[in-house]
Short mmCIF file of C-alpha atoms in Angstrom, two decimals:
data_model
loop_
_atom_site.label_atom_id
_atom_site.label_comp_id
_atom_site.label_asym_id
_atom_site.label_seq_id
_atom_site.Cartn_x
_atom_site.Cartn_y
_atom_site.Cartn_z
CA UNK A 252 27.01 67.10 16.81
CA UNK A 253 29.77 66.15 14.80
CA UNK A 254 33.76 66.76 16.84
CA UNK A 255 36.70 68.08 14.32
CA UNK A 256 38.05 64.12 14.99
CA UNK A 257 34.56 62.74 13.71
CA UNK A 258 34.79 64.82 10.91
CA UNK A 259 38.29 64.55 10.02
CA UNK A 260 37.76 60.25 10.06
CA UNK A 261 34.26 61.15 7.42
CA UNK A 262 36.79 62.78 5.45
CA UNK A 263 39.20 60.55 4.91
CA UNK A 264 36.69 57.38 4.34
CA UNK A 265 35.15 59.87 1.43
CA UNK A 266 38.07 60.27 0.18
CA UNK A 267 38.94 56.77 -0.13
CA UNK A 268 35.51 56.47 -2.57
CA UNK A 269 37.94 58.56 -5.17
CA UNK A 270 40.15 55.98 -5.55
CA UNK A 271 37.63 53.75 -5.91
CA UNK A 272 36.84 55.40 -9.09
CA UNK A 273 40.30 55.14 -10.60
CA UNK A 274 38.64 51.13 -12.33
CA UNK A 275 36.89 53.69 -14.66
CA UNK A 276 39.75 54.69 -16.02
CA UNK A 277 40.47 51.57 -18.01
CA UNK A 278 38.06 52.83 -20.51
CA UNK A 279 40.18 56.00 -21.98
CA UNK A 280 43.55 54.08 -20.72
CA UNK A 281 42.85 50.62 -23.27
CA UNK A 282 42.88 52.83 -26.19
CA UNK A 283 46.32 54.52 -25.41
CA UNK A 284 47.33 51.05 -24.70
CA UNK A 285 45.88 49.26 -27.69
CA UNK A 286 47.51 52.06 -29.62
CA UNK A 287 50.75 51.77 -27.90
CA UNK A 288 51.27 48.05 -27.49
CA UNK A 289 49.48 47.22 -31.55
CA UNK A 290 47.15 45.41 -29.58
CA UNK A 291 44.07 44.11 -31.44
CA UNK A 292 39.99 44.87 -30.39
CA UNK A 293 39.55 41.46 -28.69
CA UNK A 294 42.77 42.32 -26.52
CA UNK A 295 41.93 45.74 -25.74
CA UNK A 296 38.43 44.38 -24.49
CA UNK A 297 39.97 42.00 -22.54
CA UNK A 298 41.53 45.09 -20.20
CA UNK A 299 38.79 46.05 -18.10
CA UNK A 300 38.66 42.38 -17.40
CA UNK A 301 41.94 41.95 -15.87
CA UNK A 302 39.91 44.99 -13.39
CA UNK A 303 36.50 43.51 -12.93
CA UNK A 304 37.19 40.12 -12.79
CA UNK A 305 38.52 40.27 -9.55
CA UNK A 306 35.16 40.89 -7.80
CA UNK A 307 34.16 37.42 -9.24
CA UNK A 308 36.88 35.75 -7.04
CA UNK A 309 37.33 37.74 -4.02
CA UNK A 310 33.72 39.79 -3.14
CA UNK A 311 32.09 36.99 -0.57
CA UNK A 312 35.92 36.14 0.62
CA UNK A 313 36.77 39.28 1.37
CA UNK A 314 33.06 40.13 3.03
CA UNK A 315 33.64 37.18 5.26
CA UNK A 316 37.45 38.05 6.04
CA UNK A 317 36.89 41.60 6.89
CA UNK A 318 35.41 39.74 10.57
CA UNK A 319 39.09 39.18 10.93
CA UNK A 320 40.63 41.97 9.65
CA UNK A 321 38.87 44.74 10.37
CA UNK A 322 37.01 47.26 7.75
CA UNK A 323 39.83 50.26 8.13
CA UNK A 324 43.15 47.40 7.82
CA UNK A 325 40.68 45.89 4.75
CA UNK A 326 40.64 49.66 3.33
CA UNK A 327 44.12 49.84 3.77
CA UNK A 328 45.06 46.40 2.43
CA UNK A 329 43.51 47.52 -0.72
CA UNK A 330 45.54 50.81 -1.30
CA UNK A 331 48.56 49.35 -0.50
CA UNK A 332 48.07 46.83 -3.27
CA UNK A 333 46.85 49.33 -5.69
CA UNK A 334 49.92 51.44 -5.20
CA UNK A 335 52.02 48.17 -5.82
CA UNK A 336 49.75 47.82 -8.68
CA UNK A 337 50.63 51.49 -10.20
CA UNK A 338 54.62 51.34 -9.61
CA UNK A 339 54.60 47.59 -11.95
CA UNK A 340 54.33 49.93 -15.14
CA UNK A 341 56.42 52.47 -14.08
CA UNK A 342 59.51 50.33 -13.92
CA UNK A 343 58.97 48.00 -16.33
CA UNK A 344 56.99 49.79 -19.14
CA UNK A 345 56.33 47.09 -21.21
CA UNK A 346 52.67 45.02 -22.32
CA UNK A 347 53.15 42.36 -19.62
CA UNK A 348 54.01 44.98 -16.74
CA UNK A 349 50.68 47.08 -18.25
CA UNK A 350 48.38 43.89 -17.57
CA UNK A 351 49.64 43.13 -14.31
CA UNK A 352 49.49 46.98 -13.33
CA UNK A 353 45.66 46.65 -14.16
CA UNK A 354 45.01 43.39 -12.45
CA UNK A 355 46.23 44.94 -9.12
CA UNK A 356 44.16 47.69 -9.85
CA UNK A 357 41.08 45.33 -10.20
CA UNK A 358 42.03 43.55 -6.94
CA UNK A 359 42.85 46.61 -5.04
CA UNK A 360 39.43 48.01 -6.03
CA UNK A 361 37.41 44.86 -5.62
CA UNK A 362 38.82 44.72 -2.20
CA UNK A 363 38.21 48.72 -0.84
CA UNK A 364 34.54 47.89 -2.71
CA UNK A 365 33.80 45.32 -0.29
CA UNK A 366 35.25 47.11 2.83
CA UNK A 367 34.93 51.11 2.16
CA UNK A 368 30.72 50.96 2.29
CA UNK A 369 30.81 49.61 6.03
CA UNK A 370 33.80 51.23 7.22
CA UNK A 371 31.63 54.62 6.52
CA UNK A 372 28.95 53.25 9.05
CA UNK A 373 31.80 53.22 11.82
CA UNK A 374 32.45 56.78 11.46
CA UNK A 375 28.81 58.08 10.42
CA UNK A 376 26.84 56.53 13.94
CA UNK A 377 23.93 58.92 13.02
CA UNK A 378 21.10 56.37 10.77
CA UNK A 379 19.47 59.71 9.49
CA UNK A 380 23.01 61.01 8.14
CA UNK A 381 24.40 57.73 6.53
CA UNK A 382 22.65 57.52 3.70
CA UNK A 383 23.51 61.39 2.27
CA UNK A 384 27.20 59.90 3.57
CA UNK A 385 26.64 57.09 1.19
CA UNK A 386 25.47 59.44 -1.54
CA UNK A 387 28.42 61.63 -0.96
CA UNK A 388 30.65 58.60 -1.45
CA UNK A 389 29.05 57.90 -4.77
CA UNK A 390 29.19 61.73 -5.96
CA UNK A 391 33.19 61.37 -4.90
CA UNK A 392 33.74 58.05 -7.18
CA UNK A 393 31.82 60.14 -10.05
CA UNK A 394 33.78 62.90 -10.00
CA UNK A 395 37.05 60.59 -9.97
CA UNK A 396 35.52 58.93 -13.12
CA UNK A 397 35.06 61.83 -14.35
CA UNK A 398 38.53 63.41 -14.06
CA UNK A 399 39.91 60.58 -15.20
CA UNK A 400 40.35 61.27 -18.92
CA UNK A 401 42.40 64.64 -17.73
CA UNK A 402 44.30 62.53 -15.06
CA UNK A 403 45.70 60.90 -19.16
CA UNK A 404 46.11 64.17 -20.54
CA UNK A 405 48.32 65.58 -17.75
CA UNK A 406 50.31 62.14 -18.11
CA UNK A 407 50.48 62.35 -21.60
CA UNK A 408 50.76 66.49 -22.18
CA UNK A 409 52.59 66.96 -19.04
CA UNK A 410 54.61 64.83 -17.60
CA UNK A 411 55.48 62.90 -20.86
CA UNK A 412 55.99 65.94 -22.96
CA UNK A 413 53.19 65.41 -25.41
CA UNK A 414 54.20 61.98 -26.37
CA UNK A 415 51.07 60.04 -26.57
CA UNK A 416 53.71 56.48 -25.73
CA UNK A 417 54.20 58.32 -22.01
CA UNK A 418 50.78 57.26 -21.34
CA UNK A 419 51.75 54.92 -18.71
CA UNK A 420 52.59 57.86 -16.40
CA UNK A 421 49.21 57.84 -15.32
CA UNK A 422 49.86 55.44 -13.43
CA UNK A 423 51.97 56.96 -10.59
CA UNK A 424 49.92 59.65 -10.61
CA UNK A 425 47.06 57.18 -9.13
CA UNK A 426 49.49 55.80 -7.11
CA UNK A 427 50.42 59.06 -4.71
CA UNK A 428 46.68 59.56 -4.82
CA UNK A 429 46.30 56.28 -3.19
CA UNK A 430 48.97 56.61 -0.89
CA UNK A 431 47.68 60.46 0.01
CA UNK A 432 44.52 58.15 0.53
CA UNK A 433 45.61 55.63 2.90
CA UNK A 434 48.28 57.40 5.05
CA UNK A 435 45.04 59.92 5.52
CA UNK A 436 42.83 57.06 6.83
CA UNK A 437 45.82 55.37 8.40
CA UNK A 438 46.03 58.25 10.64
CA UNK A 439 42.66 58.88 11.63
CA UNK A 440 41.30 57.33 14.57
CA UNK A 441 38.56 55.33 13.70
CA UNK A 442 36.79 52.42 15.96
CA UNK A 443 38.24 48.73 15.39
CA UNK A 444 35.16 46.82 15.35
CA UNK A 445 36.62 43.54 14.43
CA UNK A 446 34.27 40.33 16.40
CA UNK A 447 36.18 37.86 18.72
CA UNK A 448 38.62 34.97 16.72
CA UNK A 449 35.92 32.54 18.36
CA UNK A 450 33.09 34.45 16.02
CA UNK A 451 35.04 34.04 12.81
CA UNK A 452 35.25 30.29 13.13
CA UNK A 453 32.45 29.99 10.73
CA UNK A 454 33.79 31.61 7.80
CA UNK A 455 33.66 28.82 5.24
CA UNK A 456 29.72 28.16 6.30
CA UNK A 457 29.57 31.81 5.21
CA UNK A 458 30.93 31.49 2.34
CA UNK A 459 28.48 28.25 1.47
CA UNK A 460 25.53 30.39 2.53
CA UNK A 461 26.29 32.70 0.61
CA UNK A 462 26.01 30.83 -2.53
CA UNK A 463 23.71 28.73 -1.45
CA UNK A 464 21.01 31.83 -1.78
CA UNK A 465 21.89 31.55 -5.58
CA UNK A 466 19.24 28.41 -5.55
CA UNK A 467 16.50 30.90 -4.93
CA UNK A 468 15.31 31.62 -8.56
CA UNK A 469 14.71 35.55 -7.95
CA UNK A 470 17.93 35.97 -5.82
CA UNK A 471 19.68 34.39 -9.31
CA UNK A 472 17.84 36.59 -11.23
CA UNK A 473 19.08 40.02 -9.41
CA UNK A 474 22.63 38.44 -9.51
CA UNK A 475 22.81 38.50 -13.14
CA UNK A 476 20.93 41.68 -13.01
CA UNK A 477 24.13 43.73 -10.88
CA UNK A 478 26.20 41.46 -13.56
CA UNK A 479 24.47 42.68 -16.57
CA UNK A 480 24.26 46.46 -15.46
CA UNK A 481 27.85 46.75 -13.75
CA UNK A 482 28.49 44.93 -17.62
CA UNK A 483 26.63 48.22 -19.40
CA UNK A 484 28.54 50.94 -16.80
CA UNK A 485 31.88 49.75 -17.86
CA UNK A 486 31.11 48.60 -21.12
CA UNK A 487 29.59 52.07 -21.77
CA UNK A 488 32.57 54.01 -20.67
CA UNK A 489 34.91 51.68 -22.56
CA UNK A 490 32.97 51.47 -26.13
CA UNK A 491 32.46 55.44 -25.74
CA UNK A 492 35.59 57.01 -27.02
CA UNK A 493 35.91 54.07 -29.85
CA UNK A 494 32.51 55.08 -31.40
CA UNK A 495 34.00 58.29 -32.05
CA UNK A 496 37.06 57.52 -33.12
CA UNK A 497 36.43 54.72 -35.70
CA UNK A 498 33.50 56.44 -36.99
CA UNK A 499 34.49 60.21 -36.97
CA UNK A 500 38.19 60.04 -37.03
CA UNK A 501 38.77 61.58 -33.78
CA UNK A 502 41.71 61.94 -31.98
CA UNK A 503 42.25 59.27 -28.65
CA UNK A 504 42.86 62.62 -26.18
CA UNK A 505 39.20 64.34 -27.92
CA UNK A 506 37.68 61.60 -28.18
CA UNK A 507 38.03 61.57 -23.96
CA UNK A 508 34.96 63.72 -24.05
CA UNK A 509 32.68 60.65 -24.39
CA UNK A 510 33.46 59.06 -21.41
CA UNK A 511 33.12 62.59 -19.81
CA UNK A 512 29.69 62.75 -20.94
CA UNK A 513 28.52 59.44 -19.83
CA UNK A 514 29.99 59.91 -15.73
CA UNK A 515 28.22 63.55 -15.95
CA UNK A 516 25.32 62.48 -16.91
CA UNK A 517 25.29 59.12 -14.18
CA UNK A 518 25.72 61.66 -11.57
CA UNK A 519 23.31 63.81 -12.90
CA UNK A 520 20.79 60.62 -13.00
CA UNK A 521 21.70 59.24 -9.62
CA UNK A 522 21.22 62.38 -7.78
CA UNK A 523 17.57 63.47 -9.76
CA UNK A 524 16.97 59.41 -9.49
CA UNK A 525 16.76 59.83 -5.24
CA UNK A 526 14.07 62.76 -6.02
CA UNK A 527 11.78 60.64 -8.06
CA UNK A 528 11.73 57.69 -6.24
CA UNK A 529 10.63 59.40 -3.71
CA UNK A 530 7.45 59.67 -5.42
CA UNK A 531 7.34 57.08 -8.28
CA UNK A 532 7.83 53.32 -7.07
CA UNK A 533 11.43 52.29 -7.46
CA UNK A 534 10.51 49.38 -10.25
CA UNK A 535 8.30 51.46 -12.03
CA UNK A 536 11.12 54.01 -12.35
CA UNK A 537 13.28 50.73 -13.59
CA UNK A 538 11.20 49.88 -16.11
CA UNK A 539 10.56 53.08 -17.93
CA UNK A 540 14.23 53.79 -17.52
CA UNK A 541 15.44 50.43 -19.26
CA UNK A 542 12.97 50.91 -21.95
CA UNK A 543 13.60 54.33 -22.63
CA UNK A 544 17.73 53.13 -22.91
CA UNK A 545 17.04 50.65 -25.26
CA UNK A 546 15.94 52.82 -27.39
CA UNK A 547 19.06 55.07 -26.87
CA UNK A 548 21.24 51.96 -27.44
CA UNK A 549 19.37 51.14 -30.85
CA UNK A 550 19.70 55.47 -31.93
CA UNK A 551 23.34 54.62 -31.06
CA UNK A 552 23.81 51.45 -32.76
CA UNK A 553 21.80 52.11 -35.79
CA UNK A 554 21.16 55.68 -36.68
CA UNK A 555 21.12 56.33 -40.34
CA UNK A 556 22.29 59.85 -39.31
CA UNK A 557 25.94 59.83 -38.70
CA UNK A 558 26.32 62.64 -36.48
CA UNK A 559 28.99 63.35 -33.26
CA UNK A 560 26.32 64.87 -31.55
CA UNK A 561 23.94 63.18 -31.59
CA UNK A 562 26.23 59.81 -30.78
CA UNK A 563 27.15 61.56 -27.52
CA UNK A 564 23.77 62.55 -26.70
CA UNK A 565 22.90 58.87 -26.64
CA UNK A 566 25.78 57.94 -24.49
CA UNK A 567 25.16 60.66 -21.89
CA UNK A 568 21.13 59.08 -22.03
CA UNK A 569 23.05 55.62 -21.22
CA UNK A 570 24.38 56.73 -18.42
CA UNK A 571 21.48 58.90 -17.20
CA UNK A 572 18.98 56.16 -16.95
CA UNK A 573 21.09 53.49 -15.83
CA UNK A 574 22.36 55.77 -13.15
CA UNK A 575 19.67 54.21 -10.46
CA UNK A 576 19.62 50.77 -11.79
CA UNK A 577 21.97 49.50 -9.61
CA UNK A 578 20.98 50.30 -6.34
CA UNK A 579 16.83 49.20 -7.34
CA UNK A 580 18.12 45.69 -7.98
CA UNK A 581 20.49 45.46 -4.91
CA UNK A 582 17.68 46.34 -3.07
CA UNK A 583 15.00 43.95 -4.40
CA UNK A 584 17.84 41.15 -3.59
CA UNK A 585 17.54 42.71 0.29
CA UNK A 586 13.74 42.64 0.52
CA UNK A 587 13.42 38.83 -0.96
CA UNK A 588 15.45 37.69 1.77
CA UNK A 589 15.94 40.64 4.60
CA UNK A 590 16.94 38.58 7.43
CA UNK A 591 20.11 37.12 5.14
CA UNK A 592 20.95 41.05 4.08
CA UNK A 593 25.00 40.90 4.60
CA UNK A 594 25.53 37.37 2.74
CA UNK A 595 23.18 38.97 0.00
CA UNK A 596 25.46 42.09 0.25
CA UNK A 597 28.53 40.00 -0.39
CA UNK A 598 26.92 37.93 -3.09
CA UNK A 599 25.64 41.53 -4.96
CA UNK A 600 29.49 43.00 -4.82
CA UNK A 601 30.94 39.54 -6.82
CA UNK A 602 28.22 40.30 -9.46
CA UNK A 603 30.05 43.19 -10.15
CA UNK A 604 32.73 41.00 -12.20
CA UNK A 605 30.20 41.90 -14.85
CA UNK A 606 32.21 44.89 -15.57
CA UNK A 607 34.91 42.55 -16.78
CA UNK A 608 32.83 39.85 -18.46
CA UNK A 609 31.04 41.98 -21.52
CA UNK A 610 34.13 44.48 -22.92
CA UNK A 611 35.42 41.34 -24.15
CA UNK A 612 32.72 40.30 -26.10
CA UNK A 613 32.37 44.13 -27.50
CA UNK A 614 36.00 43.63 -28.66
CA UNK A 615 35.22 40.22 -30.18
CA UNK A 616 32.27 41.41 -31.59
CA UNK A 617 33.49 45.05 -33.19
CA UNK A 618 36.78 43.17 -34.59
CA UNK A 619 34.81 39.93 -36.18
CA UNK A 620 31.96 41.95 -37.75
CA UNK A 621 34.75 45.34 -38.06
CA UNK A 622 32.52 47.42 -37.03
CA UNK A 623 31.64 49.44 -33.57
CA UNK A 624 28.44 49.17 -34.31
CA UNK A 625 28.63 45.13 -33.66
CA UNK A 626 30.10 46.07 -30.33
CA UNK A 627 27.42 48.68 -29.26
CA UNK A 628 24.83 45.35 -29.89
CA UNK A 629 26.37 43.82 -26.92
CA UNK A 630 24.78 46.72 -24.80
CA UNK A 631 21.54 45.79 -26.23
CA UNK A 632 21.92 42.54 -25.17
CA UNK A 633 22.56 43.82 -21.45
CA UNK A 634 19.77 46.02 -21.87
CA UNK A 635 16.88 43.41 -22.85
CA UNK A 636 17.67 40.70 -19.60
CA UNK A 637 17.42 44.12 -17.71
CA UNK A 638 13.85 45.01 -18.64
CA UNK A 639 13.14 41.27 -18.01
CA UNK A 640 14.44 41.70 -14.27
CA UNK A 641 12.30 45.17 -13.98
CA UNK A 642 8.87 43.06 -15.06
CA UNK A 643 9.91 40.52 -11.80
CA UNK A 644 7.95 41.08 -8.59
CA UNK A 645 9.89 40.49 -5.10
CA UNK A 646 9.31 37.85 -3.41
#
């Protein structure tokens, strides 16, 4: 039976799994930026970089630190540098102060990433309740995603008076969320279950072992598989609204509807995704889901009917059958090697830079070729090494 203290810790660890969310907001944010700043495509791709990168440099690090630290001060050392990371724009409201802004955002969230999964296991102690705990998380972060195109619009509409330059408002706006966020968990009692200093001595032989298990051929494999999906999520959300707008015309704040549609539609996937794998094998389901969005990609990319609709039907499909993908690869990295399951865990979470790695390209590529439909190709690209990892066995 769950006490009003119990339930009141549950709470505020879910609620932390909003602000984990705010990364996806790059995706509607670069174009106010790129519009606002003159930047070109290849800089507005490099954005959700300055995010995702992060995870790249500080997943297995962090994994090995939070022995030390503890999973609720890890939390909390993440919020307090995202808020740092929203006030930068607010005071100095120019490109430089933007960039910085989102790098503290990518650092902040590569951090709670890392920390926020296990510090749910101290507060959920019942095995048959912590994975609809985990689920819950995950529905949280996808309706944060979600709201985050109106979290602009009250920025922009609101509190800057219409002006579309005001953008940057936003910002603080994430910011109190975050600190709503972490003086919530900061007050709720929640067991330290940090190991002795003597235990921690081994921390750089963690971090070694860690990627050492890249020299097993499979493990390498589902690395660049989290990389190359992670790559499709964000890359998804931030090529969305810019199909629309350079091929239709459409206004930055409609154009938000895109991204809307593809975080529905994940949810949507993720949640139906639990109910079929229950009774179709988990790579099975992979497969015919990769296949079936490579074909959405190519509708998307090359069409010879120009149509709105149809454009975000094929997004929302993107994000509906890549909804699962995820979670099937980090768990045929656990069953190759189950007895090394947190170092995997740790290696998995830095794959996730691959949200940062491909927008660039889909700048480079829409601004060399000028054309979004260059920049969609990059997806396809994710899309194929996919359906190669979904034909791999475990082993």
């Amino acid at each position: 039976m769950i006490n009003s203290k119990q339930l009141n810790a549950i709470c505020a660890v879910l609620f932390g799994f909003f602000v984990m969310g705010f990364c996806d907001i790059v995706g509607i944010s670069s174009d106010y930026a790129k519009e606002a700043f003159r930047w070109s495509d290849t800089m507005a791709g490099l954005v959700p970089s300055m995010v995702f990168v992060w995870f790249l440099f500080l997943g297995v690090p962090v994994g090995v630190l939070m022995n030390r630290w503890g999973r609720k001060n890890t939390v909390l050392i993440s919020m307090a540098v995202t808020v740092v990371g929203m006030l930068v724009p607010l005071i100095f409201k120019e490109s430089w102060a933007c960039i910085i802004g989102y790098a503290l955002l990518g650092i902040g969230n590569a951090i709670l990433q890392v920390s926020l999964n296990p510090l749910l296991s101290n507060v959920v102690t019942d095995p048959k309740l912590m994975t609809s705990s985990l689920t819950a998380g995950q529905v949280v972060k996808a309706v944060s995603s979600f709201v985050g195109p109106f979290i602009m619009l009250f920025a922009v509409n609101v509190l800057g008076g219409g002006d579309k330059s005001n953008w940057y408002l936003a910002f603080p706006v994430l910011g109190v969320i975050t600190l709503v966020s972490g003086l919530w968990l900061m007050l709720s009692p929640i067991k330290d279950e940090r190991k002795d200093a003597g235990k921690v001595q081994g921390e750089s032989n963690g971090i070694g072992a860690t990627f050492a298990l890249l020299g097993n051929p499979f493990i390498l494999m589902m690395f660049f598989g989290i990389f190359f999906v992670v790559g499709i999520d964000v890359a998804t959300n931030f090529v969305s609204s810019k199909v629309l707008i350079q091929r239709f015309s459409w206004e930055i704040a409609d154009a938000g509807v895109a991204p809307q549609i593809y975080f529905i539609s994940r949810t949507i996937g993720a949640f139906l995704g639990v109910f079929f794998m229950t009774r179709i094998k988990e790579t099975t389901y992979f497969r015919w889901n990769i296949i079936i969005c490579i074909v959405a990609i190519l509708i998307l990319a090359f069409s010879p009917v120009q149509s709105a609709t149809l454009d975000l039907v094929c997004i929302g499909a993107i994000g509906f059958l890549c909804s699962c993908i995820f979670p099937i690869i980090y768990s045929m990295a656990l069953q190759a090697e189950p007895d090394k399951g947190n170092l995997i865990s740790g290696l998995m979470i830095t794959a996730v830079a691959g949200g940062g790695a491909v927008t660039p390209f889909i700048g480079w590529a829409t601004e060399t070729f000028q054309t979004i439909t260059a920049g969609v190709c990059i997806l396809l690209i994710c899309a194929v090494y996919l359906t190669i990892c979904s034909f791999k066995k475990v082993k």
